[in-house]
């Protein structure tokens, strides 16, 4: 994502969803999704330490601060990310990303750990077809959000603007706590109902400060900032699309048609003018030739009449001479 934004690519995202991410610290292999994953060759005794988590957390932070890219993290096992609790990476991820924790208690087979790890994938993508789950008070179950219209719980069916609003509010709350020297506890949207079924329609979630989260709305200033992002501007395929936005920018069909129309006018208009001139010239020449022929005929007729009228006189003159 950061590379695409650096290249000003049209595919640069404005939203990232991390599904059950795991950050390794040493060279090892483990079985995940039925396949063995090995983290390359690391020759040092300390492995890669916290490089993966620090780099990821830094990208999440900088993408939000520079491009307003919203990041949401979905987990099904609390310890699945591998983030150290006291690391800067953990603090940045808790500040600049919103996290949702599913509780798939319906995973009861022998491979329960693998089932919980895998459950986040169908739960997230199936959520695209249903409204975002409602936000409730954990203790009473009282609904706080305007279900199904609002997005008070990060979900696949939330719009990018709604996820940005949640991230913005979350970041603001963390910064307020830091300025007030208050403890910044980890904020997670935890599933409190529907944990025993694979059905998404009975899921509900709770979060600290739920009433405040339920009332968030997209910030007009941030949305305007996002709309001016290069990647978003490139998605405008009308006449307002700007050229030279990036290596893959191109031009819109509307702009291409307009250019072709202009080129066509440049070619066709002079051609029409030339043809019109030639046709008019030919008509004028034909008209002029017609008048000339009529004048010639009239002159010939006059000569004939004159010659016929002079013949008797000449004949009489000849006779007189004789």
PDB file of C-alpha atoms in Angstrom:
ATOM      1  CA  UNK A   1       0.000   0.000   0.000  1.00  0.00           C
ATOM      2  CA  UNK A   2       2.769   2.422   0.921  1.00  0.00           C
ATOM      3  CA  UNK A   3       4.644   1.592  -2.287  1.00  0.00           C
ATOM      4  CA  UNK A   4       1.553   2.226  -4.409  1.00  0.00           C
ATOM      5  CA  UNK A   5       1.014   5.599  -2.748  1.00  0.00           C
ATOM      6  CA  UNK A   6       4.688   6.428  -3.247  1.00  0.00           C
ATOM      7  CA  UNK A   7       4.332   5.659  -6.962  1.00  0.00           C
ATOM      8  CA  UNK A   8       1.048   7.631  -7.138  1.00  0.00           C
ATOM      9  CA  UNK A   9      -0.550   4.542  -8.608  1.00  0.00           C
ATOM     10  CA  UNK A  10      -4.255   4.418  -9.420  1.00  0.00           C
ATOM     11  CA  UNK A  11      -4.552   1.229  -7.334  1.00  0.00           C
ATOM     12  CA  UNK A  12      -3.241   2.884  -4.165  1.00  0.00           C
ATOM     13  CA  UNK A  13      -5.753   1.867  -1.461  1.00  0.00           C
ATOM     14  CA  UNK A  14      -7.522   4.116   1.031  1.00  0.00           C
ATOM     15  CA  UNK A  15      -8.332   1.224   3.347  1.00  0.00           C
ATOM     16  CA  UNK A  16      -6.433  -1.819   4.625  1.00  0.00           C
ATOM     17  CA  UNK A  17      -7.935  -4.875   6.294  1.00  0.00           C
ATOM     18  CA  UNK A  18      -5.533  -7.147   8.177  1.00  0.00           C
ATOM     19  CA  UNK A  19      -7.125 -10.547   8.740  1.00  0.00           C
ATOM     20  CA  UNK A  20      -5.643 -12.364  11.709  1.00  0.00           C
ATOM     21  CA  UNK A  21      -2.104 -11.009  11.095  1.00  0.00           C
ATOM     22  CA  UNK A  22       0.837 -12.780  12.683  1.00  0.00           C
ATOM     23  CA  UNK A  23       4.240 -11.132  13.171  1.00  0.00           C
ATOM     24  CA  UNK A  24       7.153 -13.509  13.514  1.00  0.00           C
ATOM     25  CA  UNK A  25      10.352 -12.756  15.435  1.00  0.00           C
ATOM     26  CA  UNK A  26      12.558 -15.757  14.663  1.00  0.00           C
ATOM     27  CA  UNK A  27      13.039 -18.236  11.883  1.00  0.00           C
ATOM     28  CA  UNK A  28      10.530 -21.030  12.241  1.00  0.00           C
ATOM     29  CA  UNK A  29       7.805 -22.776  10.337  1.00  0.00           C
ATOM     30  CA  UNK A  30       4.254 -23.570  11.354  1.00  0.00           C
ATOM     31  CA  UNK A  31       1.124 -24.983   9.817  1.00  0.00           C
ATOM     32  CA  UNK A  32      -1.413 -22.347   8.773  1.00  0.00           C
ATOM     33  CA  UNK A  33      -4.449 -22.864   6.566  1.00  0.00           C
ATOM     34  CA  UNK A  34      -3.232 -26.402   5.960  1.00  0.00           C
ATOM     35  CA  UNK A  35       0.117 -25.283   4.504  1.00  0.00           C
ATOM     36  CA  UNK A  36       3.526 -24.916   6.057  1.00  0.00           C
ATOM     37  CA  UNK A  37       4.874 -21.362   6.056  1.00  0.00           C
ATOM     38  CA  UNK A  38       8.586 -20.743   6.548  1.00  0.00           C
ATOM     39  CA  UNK A  39       9.888 -17.261   7.218  1.00  0.00           C
ATOM     40  CA  UNK A  40      12.933 -17.308   4.970  1.00  0.00           C
ATOM     41  CA  UNK A  41      16.524 -17.899   6.080  1.00  0.00           C
ATOM     42  CA  UNK A  42      17.740 -15.932   9.041  1.00  0.00           C
ATOM     43  CA  UNK A  43      21.334 -16.637  10.010  1.00  0.00           C
ATOM     44  CA  UNK A  44      21.660 -14.515  13.151  1.00  0.00           C
ATOM     45  CA  UNK A  45      20.886 -15.967  16.550  1.00  0.00           C
ATOM     46  CA  UNK A  46      18.293 -13.294  17.273  1.00  0.00           C
ATOM     47  CA  UNK A  47      16.358 -13.750  14.043  1.00  0.00           C
ATOM     48  CA  UNK A  48      14.457 -10.751  12.686  1.00  0.00           C
ATOM     49  CA  UNK A  49      13.404  -9.688  16.182  1.00  0.00           C
ATOM     50  CA  UNK A  50      10.595  -7.159  15.986  1.00  0.00           C
ATOM     51  CA  UNK A  51      11.340  -5.866  12.483  1.00  0.00           C
ATOM     52  CA  UNK A  52       8.105  -7.179  10.899  1.00  0.00           C
ATOM     53  CA  UNK A  53       5.817  -5.712  13.535  1.00  0.00           C
ATOM     54  CA  UNK A  54       7.703  -2.414  13.784  1.00  0.00           C
ATOM     55  CA  UNK A  55       7.683  -1.948   9.993  1.00  0.00           C
ATOM     56  CA  UNK A  56       4.001  -2.851   9.695  1.00  0.00           C
ATOM     57  CA  UNK A  57       2.974  -0.579  12.561  1.00  0.00           C
ATOM     58  CA  UNK A  58       5.005   2.286  11.130  1.00  0.00           C
ATOM     59  CA  UNK A  59       3.358   1.870   7.714  1.00  0.00           C
ATOM     60  CA  UNK A  60      -0.084   1.839   9.361  1.00  0.00           C
ATOM     61  CA  UNK A  61       0.753   5.035  11.237  1.00  0.00           C
ATOM     62  CA  UNK A  62       2.309   6.926   8.332  1.00  0.00           C
ATOM     63  CA  UNK A  63      -0.382   5.867   5.846  1.00  0.00           C
ATOM     64  CA  UNK A  64      -3.008   7.342   8.156  1.00  0.00           C
ATOM     65  CA  UNK A  65      -1.098  10.548   8.850  1.00  0.00           C
ATOM     66  CA  UNK A  66      -0.029  11.233   5.254  1.00  0.00           C
ATOM     67  CA  UNK A  67      -2.776   9.664   3.118  1.00  0.00           C
ATOM     68  CA  UNK A  68      -5.665   8.978   5.545  1.00  0.00           C
ATOM     69  CA  UNK A  69      -5.547   5.260   4.821  1.00  0.00           C
ATOM     70  CA  UNK A  70      -7.777   3.561   7.401  1.00  0.00           C
ATOM     71  CA  UNK A  71      -6.580   0.233   8.813  1.00  0.00           C
ATOM     72  CA  UNK A  72      -8.819  -2.345  10.450  1.00  0.00           C
ATOM     73  CA  UNK A  73      -7.535  -5.500  12.137  1.00  0.00           C
ATOM     74  CA  UNK A  74      -9.731  -8.581  12.497  1.00  0.00           C
ATOM     75  CA  UNK A  75      -8.684 -11.396  14.823  1.00  0.00           C
ATOM     76  CA  UNK A  76     -10.249 -14.491  16.308  1.00  0.00           C
ATOM     77  CA  UNK A  77      -7.540 -15.300  18.844  1.00  0.00           C
ATOM     78  CA  UNK A  78      -6.279 -12.563  21.160  1.00  0.00           C
ATOM     79  CA  UNK A  79      -2.649 -13.653  20.985  1.00  0.00           C
ATOM     80  CA  UNK A  80      -2.635 -14.281  17.231  1.00  0.00           C
ATOM     81  CA  UNK A  81      -0.856 -11.065  16.190  1.00  0.00           C
ATOM     82  CA  UNK A  82       2.384 -11.767  18.020  1.00  0.00           C
ATOM     83  CA  UNK A  83       2.736  -8.083  18.991  1.00  0.00           C
ATOM     84  CA  UNK A  84       4.629  -7.406  22.170  1.00  0.00           C
ATOM     85  CA  UNK A  85       2.493  -5.593  24.719  1.00  0.00           C
ATOM     86  CA  UNK A  86       5.159  -2.997  25.600  1.00  0.00           C
ATOM     87  CA  UNK A  87       6.535  -2.298  22.145  1.00  0.00           C
ATOM     88  CA  UNK A  88       6.191   0.872  20.101  1.00  0.00           C
ATOM     89  CA  UNK A  89       4.670  -1.251  17.342  1.00  0.00           C
ATOM     90  CA  UNK A  90       1.912  -2.418  19.653  1.00  0.00           C
ATOM     91  CA  UNK A  91       1.214   1.174  20.743  1.00  0.00           C
ATOM     92  CA  UNK A  92       1.062   2.454  17.148  1.00  0.00           C
ATOM     93  CA  UNK A  93      -1.219  -0.387  16.063  1.00  0.00           C
ATOM     94  CA  UNK A  94      -3.521   0.277  18.994  1.00  0.00           C
ATOM     95  CA  UNK A  95      -3.571   3.998  18.145  1.00  0.00           C
ATOM     96  CA  UNK A  96      -3.865   4.105  14.362  1.00  0.00           C
ATOM     97  CA  UNK A  97      -5.870   0.950  13.648  1.00  0.00           C
ATOM     98  CA  UNK A  98      -9.246  -0.282  14.832  1.00  0.00           C
ATOM     99  CA  UNK A  99      -9.412  -3.902  15.961  1.00  0.00           C
ATOM    100  CA  UNK A 100     -12.319  -6.344  15.959  1.00  0.00           C
ATOM    101  CA  UNK A 101     -12.216  -9.654  17.831  1.00  0.00           C
ATOM    102  CA  UNK A 102     -14.516 -12.439  16.727  1.00  0.00           C
ATOM    103  CA  UNK A 103     -15.287 -15.201  19.221  1.00  0.00           C
ATOM    104  CA  UNK A 104     -16.000 -18.318  17.135  1.00  0.00           C
ATOM    105  CA  UNK A 105     -17.011 -20.679  19.914  1.00  0.00           C
ATOM    106  CA  UNK A 106     -18.640 -22.849  17.279  1.00  0.00           C
ATOM    107  CA  UNK A 107     -15.135 -24.141  16.545  1.00  0.00           C
ATOM    108  CA  UNK A 108     -15.345 -27.325  18.617  1.00  0.00           C
ATOM    109  CA  UNK A 109     -13.452 -29.866  16.524  1.00  0.00           C
ATOM    110  CA  UNK A 110     -10.101 -31.389  17.386  1.00  0.00           C
ATOM    111  CA  UNK A 111      -8.206 -28.688  15.489  1.00  0.00           C
ATOM    112  CA  UNK A 112      -9.864 -25.873  17.404  1.00  0.00           C
ATOM    113  CA  UNK A 113      -6.867 -23.503  17.193  1.00  0.00           C
ATOM    114  CA  UNK A 114      -6.649 -23.802  13.416  1.00  0.00           C
ATOM    115  CA  UNK A 115     -10.414 -23.420  13.114  1.00  0.00           C
ATOM    116  CA  UNK A 116     -10.323 -20.162  15.078  1.00  0.00           C
ATOM    117  CA  UNK A 117      -7.474 -18.824  12.976  1.00  0.00           C
ATOM    118  CA  UNK A 118      -9.271 -19.676   9.761  1.00  0.00           C
ATOM    119  CA  UNK A 119     -12.687 -18.460  10.916  1.00  0.00           C
ATOM    120  CA  UNK A 120     -11.790 -14.784  10.454  1.00  0.00           C
ATOM    121  CA  UNK A 121     -11.640 -15.159   6.674  1.00  0.00           C
ATOM    122  CA  UNK A 122     -15.202 -16.374   5.986  1.00  0.00           C
ATOM    123  CA  UNK A 123     -16.611 -14.196   8.770  1.00  0.00           C
ATOM    124  CA  UNK A 124     -15.068 -11.069   7.264  1.00  0.00           C
ATOM    125  CA  UNK A 125     -15.904 -11.702   3.618  1.00  0.00           C
ATOM    126  CA  UNK A 126     -19.420 -12.987   4.299  1.00  0.00           C
ATOM    127  CA  UNK A 127     -19.965  -9.763   6.221  1.00  0.00           C
ATOM    128  CA  UNK A 128     -19.803  -7.891   2.915  1.00  0.00           C
ATOM    129  CA  UNK A 129     -23.325  -9.105   2.116  1.00  0.00           C
ATOM    130  CA  UNK A 130     -24.970  -8.050   5.390  1.00  0.00           C
ATOM    131  CA  UNK A 131     -25.198  -4.737   7.266  1.00  0.00           C
ATOM    132  CA  UNK A 132     -22.530  -3.968   9.880  1.00  0.00           C
ATOM    133  CA  UNK A 133     -23.347  -5.706  13.179  1.00  0.00           C
ATOM    134  CA  UNK A 134     -24.981  -3.648  15.924  1.00  0.00           C
ATOM    135  CA  UNK A 135     -23.030  -2.085  18.785  1.00  0.00           C
ATOM    136  CA  UNK A 136     -24.424  -2.879  22.242  1.00  0.00           C
ATOM    137  CA  UNK A 137     -23.607  -2.333  25.889  1.00  0.00           C
ATOM    138  CA  UNK A 138     -21.734  -5.366  27.111  1.00  0.00           C
ATOM    139  CA  UNK A 139     -23.436  -5.482  30.496  1.00  0.00           C
ATOM    140  CA  UNK A 140     -27.051  -4.885  29.458  1.00  0.00           C
ATOM    141  CA  UNK A 141     -27.120  -5.743  25.763  1.00  0.00           C
ATOM    142  CA  UNK A 142     -28.830  -2.415  25.040  1.00  0.00           C
ATOM    143  CA  UNK A 143     -28.381  -1.431  21.413  1.00  0.00           C
ATOM    144  CA  UNK A 144     -26.348   1.743  20.936  1.00  0.00           C
ATOM    145  CA  UNK A 145     -26.091   2.015  17.161  1.00  0.00           C
ATOM    146  CA  UNK A 146     -28.752   2.785  14.573  1.00  0.00           C
ATOM    147  CA  UNK A 147     -28.802  -0.724  13.153  1.00  0.00           C
ATOM    148  CA  UNK A 148     -28.733  -1.463  10.227  1.00  0.00           C
ATOM    149  CA  UNK A 149     -28.099   2.059   8.903  1.00  0.00           C
ATOM    150  CA  UNK A 150     -24.991   3.015  10.851  1.00  0.00           C
ATOM    151  CA  UNK A 151     -21.501   1.553  11.015  1.00  0.00           C
ATOM    152  CA  UNK A 152     -20.508   1.530  14.685  1.00  0.00           C
ATOM    153  CA  UNK A 153     -18.567  -1.729  14.364  1.00  0.00           C
ATOM    154  CA  UNK A 154     -15.818  -2.081  11.729  1.00  0.00           C
ATOM    155  CA  UNK A 155     -17.029  -4.516   9.080  1.00  0.00           C
ATOM    156  CA  UNK A 156     -16.543  -5.363   5.429  1.00  0.00           C
ATOM    157  CA  UNK A 157     -19.880  -3.756   4.532  1.00  0.00           C
ATOM    158  CA  UNK A 158     -18.888  -0.391   6.041  1.00  0.00           C
ATOM    159  CA  UNK A 159     -17.904   2.272   3.546  1.00  0.00           C
ATOM    160  CA  UNK A 160     -14.371   3.657   3.485  1.00  0.00           C
ATOM    161  CA  UNK A 161     -15.651   6.961   4.878  1.00  0.00           C
ATOM    162  CA  UNK A 162     -17.331   5.175   7.805  1.00  0.00           C
ATOM    163  CA  UNK A 163     -14.156   3.256   8.642  1.00  0.00           C
ATOM    164  CA  UNK A 164     -12.151   6.502   8.466  1.00  0.00           C
ATOM    165  CA  UNK A 165     -14.619   8.081  10.893  1.00  0.00           C
ATOM    166  CA  UNK A 166     -14.083   5.223  13.369  1.00  0.00           C
ATOM    167  CA  UNK A 167     -10.298   5.448  13.036  1.00  0.00           C
ATOM    168  CA  UNK A 168     -10.371   9.219  13.451  1.00  0.00           C
ATOM    169  CA  UNK A 169     -12.505   8.990  16.601  1.00  0.00           C
ATOM    170  CA  UNK A 170     -10.339   6.188  17.961  1.00  0.00           C
ATOM    171  CA  UNK A 171      -7.135   8.177  17.378  1.00  0.00           C
ATOM    172  CA  UNK A 172      -8.681  11.263  18.991  1.00  0.00           C
ATOM    173  CA  UNK A 173      -9.697   9.289  22.095  1.00  0.00           C
ATOM    174  CA  UNK A 174      -6.212   7.809  22.464  1.00  0.00           C
ATOM    175  CA  UNK A 175      -4.568  11.235  22.149  1.00  0.00           C
ATOM    176  CA  UNK A 176      -6.993  12.726  24.688  1.00  0.00           C
ATOM    177  CA  UNK A 177      -6.107   9.992  27.148  1.00  0.00           C
ATOM    178  CA  UNK A 178      -2.395  10.583  26.597  1.00  0.00           C
ATOM    179  CA  UNK A 179      -2.747  14.344  27.129  1.00  0.00           C
ATOM    180  CA  UNK A 180      -4.714  13.739  30.325  1.00  0.00           C
ATOM    181  CA  UNK A 181      -2.062  11.266  31.499  1.00  0.00           C
ATOM    182  CA  UNK A 182      -4.726   8.573  31.592  1.00  0.00           C
ATOM    183  CA  UNK A 183      -4.010   4.890  30.905  1.00  0.00           C
ATOM    184  CA  UNK A 184      -4.567   4.023  27.264  1.00  0.00           C
ATOM    185  CA  UNK A 185      -6.106   0.595  27.437  1.00  0.00           C
ATOM    186  CA  UNK A 186      -6.341  -1.516  24.335  1.00  0.00           C
ATOM    187  CA  UNK A 187      -9.578  -0.682  22.494  1.00  0.00           C
ATOM    188  CA  UNK A 188     -11.148  -3.703  20.820  1.00  0.00           C
ATOM    189  CA  UNK A 189     -14.617  -4.308  19.413  1.00  0.00           C
ATOM    190  CA  UNK A 190     -15.369  -7.650  21.110  1.00  0.00           C
ATOM    191  CA  UNK A 191     -18.101 -10.019  19.982  1.00  0.00           C
ATOM    192  CA  UNK A 192     -20.617 -10.533  22.773  1.00  0.00           C
ATOM    193  CA  UNK A 193     -23.464 -12.399  21.027  1.00  0.00           C
ATOM    194  CA  UNK A 194     -23.740 -14.863  18.175  1.00  0.00           C
ATOM    195  CA  UNK A 195     -20.526 -16.590  19.222  1.00  0.00           C
ATOM    196  CA  UNK A 196     -22.077 -20.060  19.091  1.00  0.00           C
ATOM    197  CA  UNK A 197     -23.313 -19.834  15.490  1.00  0.00           C
ATOM    198  CA  UNK A 198     -21.741 -19.307  12.114  1.00  0.00           C
ATOM    199  CA  UNK A 199     -24.712 -17.093  11.198  1.00  0.00           C
ATOM    200  CA  UNK A 200     -23.733 -13.401  11.073  1.00  0.00           C
ATOM    201  CA  UNK A 201     -27.199 -11.943  11.627  1.00  0.00           C
ATOM    202  CA  UNK A 202     -27.172 -12.633  15.379  1.00  0.00           C
ATOM    203  CA  UNK A 203     -23.730 -11.113  16.021  1.00  0.00           C
ATOM    204  CA  UNK A 204     -23.372  -8.101  18.318  1.00  0.00           C
ATOM    205  CA  UNK A 205     -20.275  -6.298  19.546  1.00  0.00           C
ATOM    206  CA  UNK A 206     -19.274  -3.993  22.370  1.00  0.00           C
ATOM    207  CA  UNK A 207     -16.409  -1.546  22.841  1.00  0.00           C
ATOM    208  CA  UNK A 208     -15.228   0.866  25.510  1.00  0.00           C
ATOM    209  CA  UNK A 209     -16.886   4.234  24.937  1.00  0.00           C
ATOM    210  CA  UNK A 210     -19.538   2.572  22.820  1.00  0.00           C
ATOM    211  CA  UNK A 211     -22.052   5.423  23.024  1.00  0.00           C
ATOM    212  CA  UNK A 212     -19.476   7.833  21.612  1.00  0.00           C
ATOM    213  CA  UNK A 213     -18.447   5.418  18.872  1.00  0.00           C
ATOM    214  CA  UNK A 214     -22.073   4.886  17.882  1.00  0.00           C
ATOM    215  CA  UNK A 215     -22.476   8.595  17.132  1.00  0.00           C
ATOM    216  CA  UNK A 216     -19.425   9.112  14.913  1.00  0.00           C
ATOM    217  CA  UNK A 217     -19.831  10.461  11.386  1.00  0.00           C
ATOM    218  CA  UNK A 218     -17.343  11.121   8.559  1.00  0.00           C
ATOM    219  CA  UNK A 219     -15.365  14.328   8.975  1.00  0.00           C
ATOM    220  CA  UNK A 220     -15.963  16.680   6.027  1.00  0.00           C
ATOM    221  CA  UNK A 221     -12.408  18.064   6.170  1.00  0.00           C
ATOM    222  CA  UNK A 222     -10.832  14.603   6.099  1.00  0.00           C
ATOM    223  CA  UNK A 223     -13.148  13.432   3.333  1.00  0.00           C
ATOM    224  CA  UNK A 224     -12.179  16.460   1.241  1.00  0.00           C
ATOM    225  CA  UNK A 225      -8.524  15.679   1.900  1.00  0.00           C
ATOM    226  CA  UNK A 226      -9.085  12.097   0.757  1.00  0.00           C
ATOM    227  CA  UNK A 227     -10.926  13.201  -2.382  1.00  0.00           C
ATOM    228  CA  UNK A 228      -7.865  15.246  -3.342  1.00  0.00           C
ATOM    229  CA  UNK A 229      -5.603  12.207  -2.974  1.00  0.00           C
ATOM    230  CA  UNK A 230      -3.913  11.249  -6.228  1.00  0.00           C
ATOM    231  CA  UNK A 231      -5.331   7.727  -6.213  1.00  0.00           C
ATOM    232  CA  UNK A 232      -8.905   8.967  -5.722  1.00  0.00           C
ATOM    233  CA  UNK A 233      -8.573  11.695  -8.350  1.00  0.00           C
ATOM    234  CA  UNK A 234      -7.369   9.082 -10.842  1.00  0.00           C
ATOM    235  CA  UNK A 235     -10.638   7.197 -10.379  1.00  0.00           C
ATOM    236  CA  UNK A 236     -12.561  10.081 -11.920  1.00  0.00           C
ATOM    237  CA  UNK A 237     -13.094   9.019 -15.514  1.00  0.00           C
ATOM    238  CA  UNK A 238     -14.964  12.128 -16.633  1.00  0.00           C
ATOM    239  CA  UNK A 239     -13.862  15.385 -18.203  1.00  0.00           C
ATOM    240  CA  UNK A 240     -12.379  16.575 -14.905  1.00  0.00           C
ATOM    241  CA  UNK A 241      -9.779  13.792 -14.896  1.00  0.00           C
ATOM    242  CA  UNK A 242      -6.302  15.307 -14.732  1.00  0.00           C
ATOM    243  CA  UNK A 243      -3.449  14.088 -16.888  1.00  0.00           C
ATOM    244  CA  UNK A 244       0.010  13.142 -15.583  1.00  0.00           C
ATOM    245  CA  UNK A 245      -1.381  11.839 -12.294  1.00  0.00           C
ATOM    246  CA  UNK A 246       0.945   8.872 -12.323  1.00  0.00           C
ATOM    247  CA  UNK A 247       2.515   6.201 -14.509  1.00  0.00           C
ATOM    248  CA  UNK A 248      -0.818   4.415 -14.915  1.00  0.00           C
ATOM    249  CA  UNK A 249      -3.076   7.456 -15.044  1.00  0.00           C
ATOM    250  CA  UNK A 250      -4.150   7.474 -18.685  1.00  0.00           C
ATOM    251  CA  UNK A 251      -7.116   9.456 -19.953  1.00  0.00           C
ATOM    252  CA  UNK A 252     -10.824   8.875 -19.575  1.00  0.00           C
ATOM    253  CA  UNK A 253     -13.078   7.704 -22.392  1.00  0.00           C
ATOM    254  CA  UNK A 254     -14.913  11.017 -22.242  1.00  0.00           C
ATOM    255  CA  UNK A 255     -11.659  12.918 -22.658  1.00  0.00           C
ATOM    256  CA  UNK A 256     -10.572  10.596 -25.486  1.00  0.00           C
ATOM    257  CA  UNK A 257     -13.882  11.099 -27.291  1.00  0.00           C
ATOM    258  CA  UNK A 258     -13.586  14.859 -26.873  1.00  0.00           C
ATOM    259  CA  UNK A 259     -10.039  14.837 -28.284  1.00  0.00           C
ATOM    260  CA  UNK A 260     -11.205  12.718 -31.227  1.00  0.00           C
ATOM    261  CA  UNK A 261     -14.053  15.158 -31.804  1.00  0.00           C
ATOM    262  CA  UNK A 262     -11.646  18.080 -31.846  1.00  0.00           C
ATOM    263  CA  UNK A 263      -9.319  16.253 -34.234  1.00  0.00           C
ATOM    264  CA  UNK A 264     -12.310  15.358 -36.405  1.00  0.00           C
ATOM    265  CA  UNK A 265     -13.416  18.986 -36.479  1.00  0.00           C
ATOM    266  CA  UNK A 266      -9.914  20.095 -37.436  1.00  0.00           C
ATOM    267  CA  UNK A 267      -9.928  17.665 -40.348  1.00  0.00           C
ATOM    268  CA  UNK A 268     -13.580  17.739 -41.410  1.00  0.00           C
ATOM    269  CA  UNK A 269     -14.301  21.470 -41.221  1.00  0.00           C
ATOM    270  CA  UNK A 270     -11.557  22.482 -43.707  1.00  0.00           C
ATOM    271  CA  UNK A 271     -12.569  19.549 -45.919  1.00  0.00           C
ATOM    272  CA  UNK A 272     -16.203  20.660 -45.918  1.00  0.00           C
ATOM    273  CA  UNK A 273     -15.115  24.228 -46.624  1.00  0.00           C
ATOM    274  CA  UNK A 274     -12.922  23.053 -49.520  1.00  0.00           C
ATOM    275  CA  UNK A 275     -15.678  20.870 -51.011  1.00  0.00           C
ATOM    276  CA  UNK A 276     -18.210  23.678 -50.623  1.00  0.00           C
ATOM    277  CA  UNK A 277     -15.829  26.092 -52.341  1.00  0.00           C
ATOM    278  CA  UNK A 278     -15.156  23.690 -55.188  1.00  0.00           C
ATOM    279  CA  UNK A 279     -18.839  22.934 -55.720  1.00  0.00           C
ATOM    280  CA  UNK A 280     -19.662  26.637 -55.674  1.00  0.00           C
ATOM    281  CA  UNK A 281     -16.841  27.386 -58.072  1.00  0.00           C
ATOM    282  CA  UNK A 282     -18.000  24.692 -60.461  1.00  0.00           C
ATOM    283  CA  UNK A 283     -21.539  26.008 -60.298  1.00  0.00           C
ATOM    284  CA  UNK A 284     -20.341  29.537 -61.009  1.00  0.00           C
ATOM    285  CA  UNK A 285     -18.190  28.353 -63.888  1.00  0.00           C
ATOM    286  CA  UNK A 286     -21.068  26.381 -65.319  1.00  0.00           C
ATOM    287  CA  UNK A 287     -23.363  29.361 -64.975  1.00  0.00           C
ATOM    288  CA  UNK A 288     -20.800  31.652 -66.590  1.00  0.00           C
ATOM    289  CA  UNK A 289     -20.247  29.211 -69.475  1.00  0.00           C
ATOM    290  CA  UNK A 290     -23.990  28.986 -70.025  1.00  0.00           C
ATOM    291  CA  UNK A 291     -24.337  32.771 -70.341  1.00  0.00           C
ATOM    292  CA  UNK A 292     -21.341  32.881 -72.686  1.00  0.00           C
ATOM    293  CA  UNK A 293     -22.934  30.251 -74.954  1.00  0.00           C
ATOM    294  CA  UNK A 294     -26.195  32.202 -75.044  1.00  0.00           C
ATOM    295  CA  UNK A 295     -24.326  35.394 -75.989  1.00  0.00           C
ATOM    296  CA  UNK A 296     -22.509  33.544 -78.761  1.00  0.00           C
ATOM    297  CA  UNK A 297     -25.813  32.194 -80.110  1.00  0.00           C
ATOM    298  CA  UNK A 298     -27.340  35.647 -80.058  1.00  0.00           C
ATOM    299  CA  UNK A 299     -24.350  37.074 -81.919  1.00  0.00           C
ATOM    300  CA  UNK A 300     -24.559  34.353 -84.530  1.00  0.00           C
ATOM    301  CA  UNK A 301     -28.258  35.007 -85.012  1.00  0.00           C
ATOM    302  CA  UNK A 302     -27.575  38.710 -85.412  1.00  0.00           C
ATOM    303  CA  UNK A 303     -24.876  38.049 -87.992  1.00  0.00           C
ATOM    304  CA  UNK A 304     -27.166  35.769 -89.948  1.00  0.00           C
ATOM    305  CA  UNK A 305     -29.951  38.305 -89.905  1.00  0.00           C
ATOM    306  CA  UNK A 306     -27.563  41.034 -90.917  1.00  0.00           C
ATOM    307  CA  UNK A 307     -26.179  38.993 -93.768  1.00  0.00           C
ATOM    308  CA  UNK A 308     -29.660  38.077 -94.974  1.00  0.00           C
ATOM    309  CA  UNK A 309     -30.771  41.710 -94.848  1.00  0.00           C
ATOM    310  CA  UNK A 310     -27.781  42.952 -96.802  1.00  0.00           C
ATOM    311  CA  UNK A 311     -28.023  40.384 -99.625  1.00  0.00           C
ATOM    312  CA  UNK A 312     -30.884  42.123-101.638  1.00  0.00           C
ATOM    313  CA  UNK A 313     -29.139  45.459-101.343  1.00  0.00           C
ATOM    314  CA  UNK A 314     -25.930  43.995-102.602  1.00  0.00           C
ATOM    315  CA  UNK A 315     -27.803  42.303-105.403  1.00  0.00           C
ATOM    316  CA  UNK A 316     -29.486  45.554-106.357  1.00  0.00           C
ATOM    317  CA  UNK A 317     -26.194  47.410-106.248  1.00  0.00           C
ATOM    318  CA  UNK A 318     -24.654  44.898-108.593  1.00  0.00           C
ATOM    319  CA  UNK A 319     -27.519  45.264-111.007  1.00  0.00           C
ATOM    320  CA  UNK A 320     -27.216  49.047-110.964  1.00  0.00           C
ATOM    321  CA  UNK A 321     -23.556  48.747-111.732  1.00  0.00           C
ATOM    322  CA  UNK A 322     -24.333  46.644-114.713  1.00  0.00           C
TER     323      UNK A 322
END
